[in-house]
Coordinates of C-alpha atoms and ligand atoms in Angstrom, one line a residue:
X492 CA -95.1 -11.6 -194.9
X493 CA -93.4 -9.7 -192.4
X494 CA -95.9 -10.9 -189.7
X495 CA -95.0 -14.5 -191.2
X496 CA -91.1 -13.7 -190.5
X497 CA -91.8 -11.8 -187.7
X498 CA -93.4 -15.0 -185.6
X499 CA -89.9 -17.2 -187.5
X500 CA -87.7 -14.5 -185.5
X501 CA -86.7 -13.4 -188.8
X502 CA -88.1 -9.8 -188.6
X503 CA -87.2 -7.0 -185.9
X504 CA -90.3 -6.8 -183.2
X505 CA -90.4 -3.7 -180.4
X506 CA -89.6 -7.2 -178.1
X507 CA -86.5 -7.5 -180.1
X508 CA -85.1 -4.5 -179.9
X509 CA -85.4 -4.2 -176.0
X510 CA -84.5 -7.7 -175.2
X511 CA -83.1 -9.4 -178.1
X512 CA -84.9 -11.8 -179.9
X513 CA -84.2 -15.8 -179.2
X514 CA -82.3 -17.1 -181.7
X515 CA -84.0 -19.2 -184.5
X516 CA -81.7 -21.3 -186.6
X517 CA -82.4 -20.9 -190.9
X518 CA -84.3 -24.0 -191.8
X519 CA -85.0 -25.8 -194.9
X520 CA -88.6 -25.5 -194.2
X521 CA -88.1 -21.5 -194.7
X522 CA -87.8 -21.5 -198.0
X523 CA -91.1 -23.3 -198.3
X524 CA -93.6 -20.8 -200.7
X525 CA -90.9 -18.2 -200.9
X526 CA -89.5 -18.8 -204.1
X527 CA -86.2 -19.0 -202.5
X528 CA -83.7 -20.9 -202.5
X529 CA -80.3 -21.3 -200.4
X530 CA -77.1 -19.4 -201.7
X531 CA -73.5 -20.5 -201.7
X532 CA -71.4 -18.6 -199.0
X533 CA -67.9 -18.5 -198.9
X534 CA -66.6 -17.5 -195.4
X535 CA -63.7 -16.4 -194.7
X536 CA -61.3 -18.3 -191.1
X537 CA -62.4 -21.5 -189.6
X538 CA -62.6 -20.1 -185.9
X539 CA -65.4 -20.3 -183.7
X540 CA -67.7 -17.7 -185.8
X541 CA -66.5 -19.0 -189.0
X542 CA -67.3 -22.6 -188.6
X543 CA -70.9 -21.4 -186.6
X544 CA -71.9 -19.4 -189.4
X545 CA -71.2 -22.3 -191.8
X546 CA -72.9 -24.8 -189.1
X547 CA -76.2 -22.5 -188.9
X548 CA -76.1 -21.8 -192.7
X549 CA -75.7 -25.7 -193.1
X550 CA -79.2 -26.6 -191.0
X551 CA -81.1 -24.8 -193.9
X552 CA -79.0 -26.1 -196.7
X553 CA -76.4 -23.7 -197.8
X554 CA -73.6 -24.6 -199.7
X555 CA -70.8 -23.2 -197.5
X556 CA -67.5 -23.0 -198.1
X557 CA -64.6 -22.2 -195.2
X558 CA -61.0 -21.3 -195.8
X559 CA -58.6 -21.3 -192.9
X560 CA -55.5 -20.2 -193.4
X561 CA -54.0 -22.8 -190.5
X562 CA -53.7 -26.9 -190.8
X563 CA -56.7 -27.0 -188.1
X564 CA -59.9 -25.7 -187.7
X565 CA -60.5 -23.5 -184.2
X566 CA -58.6 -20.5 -184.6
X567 CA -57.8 -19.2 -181.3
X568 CA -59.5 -22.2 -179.8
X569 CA -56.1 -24.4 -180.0
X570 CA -55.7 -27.2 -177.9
X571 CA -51.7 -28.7 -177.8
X572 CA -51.2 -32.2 -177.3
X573 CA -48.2 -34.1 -177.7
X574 CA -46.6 -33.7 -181.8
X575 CA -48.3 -30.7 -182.3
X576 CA -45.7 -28.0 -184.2
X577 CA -46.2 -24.4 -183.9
X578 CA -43.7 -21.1 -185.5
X579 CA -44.3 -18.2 -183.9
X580 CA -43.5 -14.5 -186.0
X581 CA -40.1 -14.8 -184.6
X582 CA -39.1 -18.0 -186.6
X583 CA -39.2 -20.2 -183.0
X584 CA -40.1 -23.6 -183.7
X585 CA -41.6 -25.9 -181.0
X586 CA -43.0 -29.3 -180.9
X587 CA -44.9 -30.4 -178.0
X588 CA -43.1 -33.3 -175.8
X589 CA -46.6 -33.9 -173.8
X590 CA -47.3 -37.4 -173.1
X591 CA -50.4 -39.1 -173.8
X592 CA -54.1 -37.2 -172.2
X593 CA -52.3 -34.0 -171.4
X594 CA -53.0 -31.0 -172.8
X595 CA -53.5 -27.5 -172.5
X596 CA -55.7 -25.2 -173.9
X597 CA -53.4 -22.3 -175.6
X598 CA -57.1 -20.2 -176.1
X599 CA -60.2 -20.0 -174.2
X600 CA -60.0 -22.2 -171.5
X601 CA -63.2 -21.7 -169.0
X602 CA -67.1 -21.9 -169.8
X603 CA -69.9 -19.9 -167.4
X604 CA -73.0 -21.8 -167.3
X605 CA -75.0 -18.9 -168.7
X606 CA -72.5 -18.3 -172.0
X607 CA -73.9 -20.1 -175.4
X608 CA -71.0 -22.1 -175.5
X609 CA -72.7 -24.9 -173.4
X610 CA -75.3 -25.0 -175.8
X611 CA -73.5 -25.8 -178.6
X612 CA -71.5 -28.6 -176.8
X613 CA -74.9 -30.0 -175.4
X614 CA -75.9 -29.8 -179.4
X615 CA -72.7 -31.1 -180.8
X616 CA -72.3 -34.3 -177.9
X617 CA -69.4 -32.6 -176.6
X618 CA -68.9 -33.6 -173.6
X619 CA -68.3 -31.6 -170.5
X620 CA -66.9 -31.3 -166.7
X621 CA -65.8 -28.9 -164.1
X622 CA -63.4 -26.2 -164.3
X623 CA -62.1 -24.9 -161.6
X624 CA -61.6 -20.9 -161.7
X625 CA -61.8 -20.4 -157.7
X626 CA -59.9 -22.8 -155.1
X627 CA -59.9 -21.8 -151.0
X628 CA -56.1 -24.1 -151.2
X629 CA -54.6 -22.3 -153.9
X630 CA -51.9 -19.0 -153.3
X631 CA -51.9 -15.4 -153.8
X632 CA -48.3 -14.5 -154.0
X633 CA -47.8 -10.4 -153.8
X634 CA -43.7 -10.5 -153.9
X635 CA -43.4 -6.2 -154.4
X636 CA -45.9 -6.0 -151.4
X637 CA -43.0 -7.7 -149.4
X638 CA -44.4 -10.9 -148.7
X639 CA -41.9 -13.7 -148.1
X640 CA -44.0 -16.6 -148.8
X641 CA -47.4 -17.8 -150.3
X642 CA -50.8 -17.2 -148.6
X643 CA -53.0 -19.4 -148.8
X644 CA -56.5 -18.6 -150.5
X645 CA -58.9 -19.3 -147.6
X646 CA -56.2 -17.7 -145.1
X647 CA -56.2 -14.4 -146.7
X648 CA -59.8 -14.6 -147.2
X649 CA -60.2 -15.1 -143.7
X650 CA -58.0 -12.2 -142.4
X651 CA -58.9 -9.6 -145.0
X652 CA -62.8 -10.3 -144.3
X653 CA -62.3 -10.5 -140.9
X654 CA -60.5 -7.0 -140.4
X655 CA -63.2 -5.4 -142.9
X656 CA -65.9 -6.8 -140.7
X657 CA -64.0 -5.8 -137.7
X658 CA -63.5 -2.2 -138.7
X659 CA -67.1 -1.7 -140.4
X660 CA -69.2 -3.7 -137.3
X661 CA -66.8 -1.0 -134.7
X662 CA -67.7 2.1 -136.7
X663 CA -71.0 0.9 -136.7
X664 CA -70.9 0.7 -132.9
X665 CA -69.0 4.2 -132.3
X666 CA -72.1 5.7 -133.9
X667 CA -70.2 6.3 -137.8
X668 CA -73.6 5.3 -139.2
X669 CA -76.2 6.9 -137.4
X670 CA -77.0 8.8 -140.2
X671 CA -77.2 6.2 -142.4
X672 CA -79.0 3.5 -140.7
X673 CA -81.8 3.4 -137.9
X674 CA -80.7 1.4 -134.8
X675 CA -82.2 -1.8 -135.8
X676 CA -80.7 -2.0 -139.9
X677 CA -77.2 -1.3 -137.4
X678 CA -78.1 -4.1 -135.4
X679 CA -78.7 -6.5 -138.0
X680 CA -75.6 -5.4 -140.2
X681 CA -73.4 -6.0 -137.5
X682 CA -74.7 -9.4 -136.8
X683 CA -74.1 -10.0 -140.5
X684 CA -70.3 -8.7 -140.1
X685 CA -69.9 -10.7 -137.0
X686 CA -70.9 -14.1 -138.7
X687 CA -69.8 -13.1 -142.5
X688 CA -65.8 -11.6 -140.2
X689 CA -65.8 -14.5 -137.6
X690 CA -66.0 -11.6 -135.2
X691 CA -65.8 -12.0 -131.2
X692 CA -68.3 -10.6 -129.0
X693 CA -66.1 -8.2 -129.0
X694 CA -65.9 -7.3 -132.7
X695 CA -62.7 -8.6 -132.7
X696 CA -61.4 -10.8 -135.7
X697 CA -58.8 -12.9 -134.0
X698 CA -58.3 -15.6 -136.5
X699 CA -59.7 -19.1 -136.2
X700 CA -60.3 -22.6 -138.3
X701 CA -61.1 -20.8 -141.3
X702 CA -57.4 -19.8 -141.8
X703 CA -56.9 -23.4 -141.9
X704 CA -54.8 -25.8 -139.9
X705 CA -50.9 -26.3 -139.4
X706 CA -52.0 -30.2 -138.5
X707 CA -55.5 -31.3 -139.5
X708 CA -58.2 -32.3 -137.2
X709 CA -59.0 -36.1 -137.3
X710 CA -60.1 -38.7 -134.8
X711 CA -61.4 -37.9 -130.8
X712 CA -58.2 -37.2 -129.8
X713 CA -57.1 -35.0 -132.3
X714 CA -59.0 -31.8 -132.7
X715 CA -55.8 -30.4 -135.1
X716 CA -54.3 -27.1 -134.7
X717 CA -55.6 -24.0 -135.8
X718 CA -53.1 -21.8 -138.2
X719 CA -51.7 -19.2 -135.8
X720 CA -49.3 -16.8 -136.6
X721 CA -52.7 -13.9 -137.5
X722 CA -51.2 -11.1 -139.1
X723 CA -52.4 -7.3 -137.8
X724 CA -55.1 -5.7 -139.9
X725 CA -52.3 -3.6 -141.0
X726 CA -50.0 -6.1 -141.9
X727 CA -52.8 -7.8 -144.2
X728 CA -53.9 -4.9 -145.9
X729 CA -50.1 -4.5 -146.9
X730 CA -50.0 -7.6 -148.5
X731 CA -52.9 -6.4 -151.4
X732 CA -54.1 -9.8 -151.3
X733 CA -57.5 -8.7 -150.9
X734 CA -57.3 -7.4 -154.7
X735 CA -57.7 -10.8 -155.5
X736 CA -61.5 -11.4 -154.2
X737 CA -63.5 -9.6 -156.8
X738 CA -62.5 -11.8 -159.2
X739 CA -65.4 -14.5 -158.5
X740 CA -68.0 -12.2 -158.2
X741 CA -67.4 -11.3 -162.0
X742 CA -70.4 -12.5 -164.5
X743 CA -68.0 -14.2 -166.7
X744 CA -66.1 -15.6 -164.2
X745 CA -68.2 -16.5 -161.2
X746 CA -68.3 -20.6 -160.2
X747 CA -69.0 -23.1 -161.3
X748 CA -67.4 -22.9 -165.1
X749 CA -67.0 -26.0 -167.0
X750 CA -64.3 -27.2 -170.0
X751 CA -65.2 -29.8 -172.6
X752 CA -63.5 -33.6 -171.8
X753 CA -60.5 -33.9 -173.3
X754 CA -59.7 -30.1 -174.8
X755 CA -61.1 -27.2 -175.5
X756 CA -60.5 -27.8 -179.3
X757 CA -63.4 -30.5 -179.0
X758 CA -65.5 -28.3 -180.2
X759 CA -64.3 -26.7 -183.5
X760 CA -63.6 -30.6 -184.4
X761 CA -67.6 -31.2 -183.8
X762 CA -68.3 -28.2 -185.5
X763 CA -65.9 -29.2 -188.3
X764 CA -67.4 -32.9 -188.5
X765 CA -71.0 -30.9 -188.4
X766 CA -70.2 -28.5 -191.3
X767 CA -68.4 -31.4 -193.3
X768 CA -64.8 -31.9 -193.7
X769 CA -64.2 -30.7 -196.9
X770 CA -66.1 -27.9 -197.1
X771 CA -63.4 -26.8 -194.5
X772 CA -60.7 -25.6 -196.4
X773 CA -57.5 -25.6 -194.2
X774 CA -54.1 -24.1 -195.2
X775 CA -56.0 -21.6 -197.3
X776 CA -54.8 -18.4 -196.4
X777 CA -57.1 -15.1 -198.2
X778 CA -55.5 -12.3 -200.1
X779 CA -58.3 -10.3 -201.9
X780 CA -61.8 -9.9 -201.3
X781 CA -63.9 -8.5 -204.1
X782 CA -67.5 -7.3 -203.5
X783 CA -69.3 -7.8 -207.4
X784 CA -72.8 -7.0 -208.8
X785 CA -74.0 -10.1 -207.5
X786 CA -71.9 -11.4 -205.2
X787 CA -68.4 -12.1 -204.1
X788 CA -65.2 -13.1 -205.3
X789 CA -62.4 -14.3 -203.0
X790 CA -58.8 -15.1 -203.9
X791 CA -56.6 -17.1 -201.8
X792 CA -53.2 -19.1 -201.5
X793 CA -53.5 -22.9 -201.2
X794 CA -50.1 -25.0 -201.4
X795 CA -48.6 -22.2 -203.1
X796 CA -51.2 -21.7 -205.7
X797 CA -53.8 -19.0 -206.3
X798 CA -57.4 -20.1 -206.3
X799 CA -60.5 -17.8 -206.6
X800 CA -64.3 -19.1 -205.6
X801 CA -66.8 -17.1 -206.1
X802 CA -70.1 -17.3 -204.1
X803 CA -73.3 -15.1 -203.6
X804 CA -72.3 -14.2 -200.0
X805 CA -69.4 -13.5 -197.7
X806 CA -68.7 -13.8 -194.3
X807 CA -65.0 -12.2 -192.8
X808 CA -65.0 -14.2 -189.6
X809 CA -61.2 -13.2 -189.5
X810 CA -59.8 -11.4 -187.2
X811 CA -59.7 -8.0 -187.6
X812 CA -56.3 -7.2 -187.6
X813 CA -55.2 -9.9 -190.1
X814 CA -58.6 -8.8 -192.6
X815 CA -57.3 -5.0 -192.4
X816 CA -54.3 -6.4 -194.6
X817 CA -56.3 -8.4 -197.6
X818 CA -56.6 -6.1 -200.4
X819 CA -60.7 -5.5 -201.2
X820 CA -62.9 -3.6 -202.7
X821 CA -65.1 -2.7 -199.6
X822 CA -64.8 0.9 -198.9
X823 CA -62.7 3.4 -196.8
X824 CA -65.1 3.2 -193.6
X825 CA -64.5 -0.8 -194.0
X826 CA -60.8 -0.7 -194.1
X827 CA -60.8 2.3 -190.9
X828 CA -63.0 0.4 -188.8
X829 CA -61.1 -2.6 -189.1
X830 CA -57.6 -0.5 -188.5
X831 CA -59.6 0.9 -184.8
X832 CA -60.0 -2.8 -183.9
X833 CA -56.6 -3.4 -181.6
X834 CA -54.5 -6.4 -181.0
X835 CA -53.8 -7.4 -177.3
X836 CA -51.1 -10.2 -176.3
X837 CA -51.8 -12.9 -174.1
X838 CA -49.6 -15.8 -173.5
X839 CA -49.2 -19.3 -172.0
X840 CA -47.2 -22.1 -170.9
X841 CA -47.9 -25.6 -170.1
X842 CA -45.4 -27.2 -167.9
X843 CA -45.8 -31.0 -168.0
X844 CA -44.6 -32.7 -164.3
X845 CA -43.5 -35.9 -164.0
X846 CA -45.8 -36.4 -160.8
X847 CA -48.7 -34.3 -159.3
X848 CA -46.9 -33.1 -156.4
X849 CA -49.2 -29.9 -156.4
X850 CA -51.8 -32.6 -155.2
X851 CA -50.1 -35.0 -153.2
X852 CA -47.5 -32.3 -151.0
X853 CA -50.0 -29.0 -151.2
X854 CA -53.4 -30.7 -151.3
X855 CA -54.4 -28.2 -154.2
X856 CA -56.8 -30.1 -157.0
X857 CA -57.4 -27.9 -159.8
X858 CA -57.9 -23.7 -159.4
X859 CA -55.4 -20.5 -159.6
X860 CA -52.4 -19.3 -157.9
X861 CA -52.5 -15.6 -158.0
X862 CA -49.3 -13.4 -158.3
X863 CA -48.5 -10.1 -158.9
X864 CA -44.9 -11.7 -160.6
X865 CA -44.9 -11.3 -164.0
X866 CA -45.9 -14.8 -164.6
X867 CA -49.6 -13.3 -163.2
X868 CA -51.6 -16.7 -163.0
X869 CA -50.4 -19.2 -162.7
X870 CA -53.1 -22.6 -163.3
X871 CA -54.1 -26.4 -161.9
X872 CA -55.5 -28.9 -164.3
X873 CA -58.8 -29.3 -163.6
X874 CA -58.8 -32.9 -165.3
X875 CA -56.7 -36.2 -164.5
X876 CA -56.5 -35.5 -160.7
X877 CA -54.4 -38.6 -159.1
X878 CA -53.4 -39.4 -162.4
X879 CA -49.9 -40.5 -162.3
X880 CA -48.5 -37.0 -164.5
X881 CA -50.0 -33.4 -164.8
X882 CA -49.5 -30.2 -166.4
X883 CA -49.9 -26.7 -164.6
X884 CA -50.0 -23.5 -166.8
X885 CA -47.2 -22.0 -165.3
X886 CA -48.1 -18.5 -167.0
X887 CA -51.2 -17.1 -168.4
X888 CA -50.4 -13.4 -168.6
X889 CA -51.3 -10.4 -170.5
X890 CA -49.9 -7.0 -172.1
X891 CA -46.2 -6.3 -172.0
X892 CA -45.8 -9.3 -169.6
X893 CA -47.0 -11.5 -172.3
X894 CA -44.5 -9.6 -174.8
X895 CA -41.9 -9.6 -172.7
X896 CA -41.4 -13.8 -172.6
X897 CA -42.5 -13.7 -176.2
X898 CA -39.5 -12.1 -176.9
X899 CA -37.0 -15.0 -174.9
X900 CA -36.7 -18.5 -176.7
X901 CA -38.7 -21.1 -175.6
X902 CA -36.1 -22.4 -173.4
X903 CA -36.1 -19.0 -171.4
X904 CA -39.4 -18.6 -171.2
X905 CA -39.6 -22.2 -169.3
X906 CA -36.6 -21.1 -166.8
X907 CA -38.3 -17.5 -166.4
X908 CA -41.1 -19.1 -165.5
X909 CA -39.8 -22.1 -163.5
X910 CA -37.8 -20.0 -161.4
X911 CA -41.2 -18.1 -161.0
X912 CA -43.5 -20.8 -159.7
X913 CA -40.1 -22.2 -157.3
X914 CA -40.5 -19.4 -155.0
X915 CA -44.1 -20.3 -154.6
X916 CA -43.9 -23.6 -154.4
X917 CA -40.3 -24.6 -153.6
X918 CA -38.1 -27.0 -155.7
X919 CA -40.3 -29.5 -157.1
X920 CA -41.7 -27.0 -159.5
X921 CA -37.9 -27.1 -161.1
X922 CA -37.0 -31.1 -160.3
X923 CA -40.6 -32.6 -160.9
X924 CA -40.5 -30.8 -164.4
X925 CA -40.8 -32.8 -167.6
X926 CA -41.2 -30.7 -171.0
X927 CA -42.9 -27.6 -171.7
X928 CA -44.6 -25.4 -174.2
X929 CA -45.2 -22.1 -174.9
X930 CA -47.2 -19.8 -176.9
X931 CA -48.1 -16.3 -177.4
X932 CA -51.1 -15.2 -179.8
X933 CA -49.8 -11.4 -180.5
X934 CA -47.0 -13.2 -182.4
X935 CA -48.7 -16.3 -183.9
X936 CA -49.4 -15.9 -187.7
X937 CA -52.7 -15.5 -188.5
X938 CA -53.6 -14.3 -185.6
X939 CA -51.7 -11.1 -184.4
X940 CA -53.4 -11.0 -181.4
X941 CA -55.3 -12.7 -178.1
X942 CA -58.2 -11.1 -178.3
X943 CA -58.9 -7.2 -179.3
X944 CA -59.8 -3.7 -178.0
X945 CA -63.2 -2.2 -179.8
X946 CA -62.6 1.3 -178.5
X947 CA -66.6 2.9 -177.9
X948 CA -68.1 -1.1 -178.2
X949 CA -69.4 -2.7 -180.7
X950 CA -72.3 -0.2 -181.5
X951 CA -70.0 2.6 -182.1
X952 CA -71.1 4.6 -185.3
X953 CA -67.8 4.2 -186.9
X954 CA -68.3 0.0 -186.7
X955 CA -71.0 0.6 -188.3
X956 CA -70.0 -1.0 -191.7
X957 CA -68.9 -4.0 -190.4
X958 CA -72.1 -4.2 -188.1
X959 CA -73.8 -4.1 -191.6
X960 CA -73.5 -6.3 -194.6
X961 CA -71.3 -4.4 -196.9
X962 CA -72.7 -5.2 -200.5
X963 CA -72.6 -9.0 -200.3
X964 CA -70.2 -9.3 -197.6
X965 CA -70.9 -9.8 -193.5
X966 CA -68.9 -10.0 -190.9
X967 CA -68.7 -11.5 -187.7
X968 CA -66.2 -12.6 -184.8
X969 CA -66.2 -11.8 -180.9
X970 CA -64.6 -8.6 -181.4
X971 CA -67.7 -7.7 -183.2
X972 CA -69.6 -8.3 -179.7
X973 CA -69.9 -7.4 -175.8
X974 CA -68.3 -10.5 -174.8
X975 CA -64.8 -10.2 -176.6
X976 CA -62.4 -12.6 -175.9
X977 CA -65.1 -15.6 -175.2
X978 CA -66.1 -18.1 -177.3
X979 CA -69.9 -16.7 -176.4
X980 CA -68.7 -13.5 -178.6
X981 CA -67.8 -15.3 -181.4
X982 CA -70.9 -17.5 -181.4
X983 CA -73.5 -14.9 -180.7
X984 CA -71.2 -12.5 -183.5
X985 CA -72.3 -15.5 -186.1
X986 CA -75.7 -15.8 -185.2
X987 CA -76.7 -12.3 -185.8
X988 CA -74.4 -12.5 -189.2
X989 CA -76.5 -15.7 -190.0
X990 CA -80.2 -14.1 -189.0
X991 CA -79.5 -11.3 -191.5
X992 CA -77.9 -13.1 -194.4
X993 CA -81.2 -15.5 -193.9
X994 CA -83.6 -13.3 -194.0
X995 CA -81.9 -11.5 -196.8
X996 CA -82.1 -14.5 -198.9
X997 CA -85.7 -15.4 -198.0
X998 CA -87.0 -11.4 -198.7
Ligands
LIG1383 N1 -61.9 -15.0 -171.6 C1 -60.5 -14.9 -171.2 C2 -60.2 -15.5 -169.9 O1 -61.2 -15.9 -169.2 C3 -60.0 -13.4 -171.3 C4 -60.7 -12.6 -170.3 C5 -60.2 -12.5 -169.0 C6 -61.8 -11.9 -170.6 C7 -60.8 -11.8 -168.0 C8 -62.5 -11.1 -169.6 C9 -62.0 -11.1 -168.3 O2 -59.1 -15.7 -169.5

């Protein structure tokens, strides 16, 4: 038997525990000779690892049931279109004025090719396209580093790898390496540095076309002009625009990343429609959870009214934060483990523009301004280019930033961060300006946070119990995983949730 489940990916193997096993979806065709059949699950928040679990559960026939305390399915994955009505803790009420086909996603945002994410769109039929995380045409604004005006991407790129490559290929030559490298590795690193710089014969970095151009090249007759004005190694390096670089090299960040067509949200709605619409119970917010001798009992608030449904399984795909509060019956180590979990704040605002001037007057189609203001990034759309309007996320920032313009009304937060983006991009970033929205997770009901801390990781003995069914319930989320705050987190966190409940059921 456990050779049987072992070949169905249902039973640990030594490959398993080195690599981690492929994941195998609970079919109906497992149940076949076991005497077995498929139990009723109740889980708990309709984000991303709620609505997987429910999904994978579904394939092999499990009755499911999700409550979500919130009028949509997605959780943090929230995309705001035009009429959508949010209250944040503080009692702030907005409605969003966007006009028809813009949008921005509040939550995740960006896809890398390798996260699981894709999968389940290539699954669901969600369609997908570009994002653009890395743009040579966008800014890097450092205003406390004393820089008067925006530097372009590729410009900065240019001068800070140029310098490097100066510096390194002239210590090479001075003999700094000797000890390091025999004369031939030294002749071939500075051969790198002199093509990888756009060094001189020299070793000198003196600028050139990959700064860009102050008028661009075009017909015989009109080789352009090369961007002068090349700053001194020193005055780059006091910029700390070279802080920006290692951003792309990242393994959740790197190019090319993609968004679903049409919002993020595309795909809680598939995984919604997948699941089936009424067994996703919105506006159903949890207060107890009751581990019994055979299963579960869950109480919650609907419309003002307490309901209870009991089911032989349970899985908390809150977040953790939010569970810590339910009253249940799960033990001390459940309750402290939770309580380690912390909340972090993130926040965003879509500014919706009358025109897309960031196009037509700074040539910039989709990608991130950098800034070390305390708007932090500040974002292109990476859909409807020569459309006739746009939106820009005119902050995405994090920690006390993020707190800081929660704490203004709506309206402030828009001229905070108009008057931000104006001394980037001058005065069309105020006139051009159409409506706005804001919002910031840490003080969103239901939510309490962006995305959390897991002091030690995941595997830290003291998660244990949540990493563990406890009685009959299991949890799951990305805060449960190595790759919090990503959608990857949460669907990997409801996978391995949905492997064990399975191959409870079936032993
Ligand atoms: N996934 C989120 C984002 O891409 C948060 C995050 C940022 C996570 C950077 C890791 C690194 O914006």
């Amino acid at each position: 038997m456990l050779a049987t489940m072992g070949a169905l990916g249902l039973a640990p193997s030594a490959e398993a525990a080195t690599r981690g096993a492929p994941y195998r979806a609970p079919r109906p065709g497992d149940f076949h000779l076991t005497g077995r059949a498929a139990a009723k699950v109740v889980v708990l928040g309709g984000g991303i690892a709620g609505l997987t679990t429910a999904y994978e559960l579904g394939k092999a026939g499990y009755d499911c049931t999700v409550l979500e305390a919130r009028d949509r399915p997605g959780g943090r994955n929230f995309t705001v279109r035009g009429g959508d009505t949010t209250t944040d803790l503080y009692g702030n009420r907005q409605t969003a004025r966007f006009s028809d086909g813009q949008y921005m996603n509040a939550g995740p945002a960006r896809i890398a090719q390798w996260m699981v994410t894709l999968d389940y769109c290539r699954e669901l039929g969600v369609p997908i396209e570009v994002f653009t995380n890395v743009n040579a045409d966008t800014y890097l604004y450092n205003e406390s580093a004393g820089m008067t005006e925006p530097m372009r991407y590729r410009s900065a790129k240019a001068d800070v790898l140029g310098y490097v490559s100066e510096l390194l290929a002239k210590a090479t030559d001075q003999g700094a390496l000797d000890k390091d490298l025999t004369a031939a590795d030294q002749e071939k690193l500075v051969e790198f540095l002199k093509d990888y710089g756009a060094l001189g014969n020299t070793l000198d970095y003196s600028g050139g076309s990959r700064r860009g151009y102050s008028a661009w090249p075009g017909a015989a007759g009109t080789p352009g002009v090369v961007a002068g004005d090349v700053p001194t190694a020193s005055e780059i390096f006091a910029t700390g625009v070279g802080r920006y670089f290692a951003f792309e090299f990242e393994f959740d960040q790197a190019m090319l990343m993609f968004q679903p067509v049409g919002g993020m949200d595309r795909i809680p709605h598939a995984l919604a429609a997948a699941v089936g619409t009424r067994r996703v119970r919105t506006g159903c917010a949890v207060t107890k959870v009751t581990d019994t001798a055979h299963g579960v009992t869950v109480t919650y608030t609907q419309g003002g009214r307490t309901r209870t449904v009991d089911a032989d399984f349970c899985v908390a795909a809150m977040p953790p934060n939010i569970l810590a509060k339910v009253p249940h019956n799960l033990g001390a180590g459940v309750q402290s483990a939770l309580e380690a979990i912390t909340p972090s704040s993130a926040g965003k605002i879509g500014l919706e523009y009358a025109s897309r001037w960031w196009e037509t007057d700074h040539r910039i189609y989709g990608g991130i301004t950098e800034t070390d203001l305390d708007v932090t990034h500040i974002w292109h759309p990476s859909y409807g280019f020569h459309g006739r309007r746009g939106l820009l996320i005119g902050y995405y920032n994090t920690g006390s930033k993020a707190d800081s313009y929660a704490a203004l009304s709506p309206k402030a937060r828009e001229a905070r961060a108009v008057a931000a983006g104006v001394k980037i991009y001058g005065e069309k970033y105020r006139t051009e300006l159409a409506t706005s929205f804001s919002h910031h997770w840490r003080q969103f009901p239901y939510q309490e946070a962006a995305w959390h801390s897991t002091p030690g990781g995941p595997d830290a003995a003291r998660y244990q119990p949540l990493n563990e069914p406890t009685g009959h319930v299991y949890f799951a989320g990305d805060w449960l995983s190595y790759m919090d705050a990503w959608q990857h987190g949460a669907f990997t966190s409801a996978r391995k949730a949905v492997t064990a409940l399975h191959r409870r059921v079936l032993a």
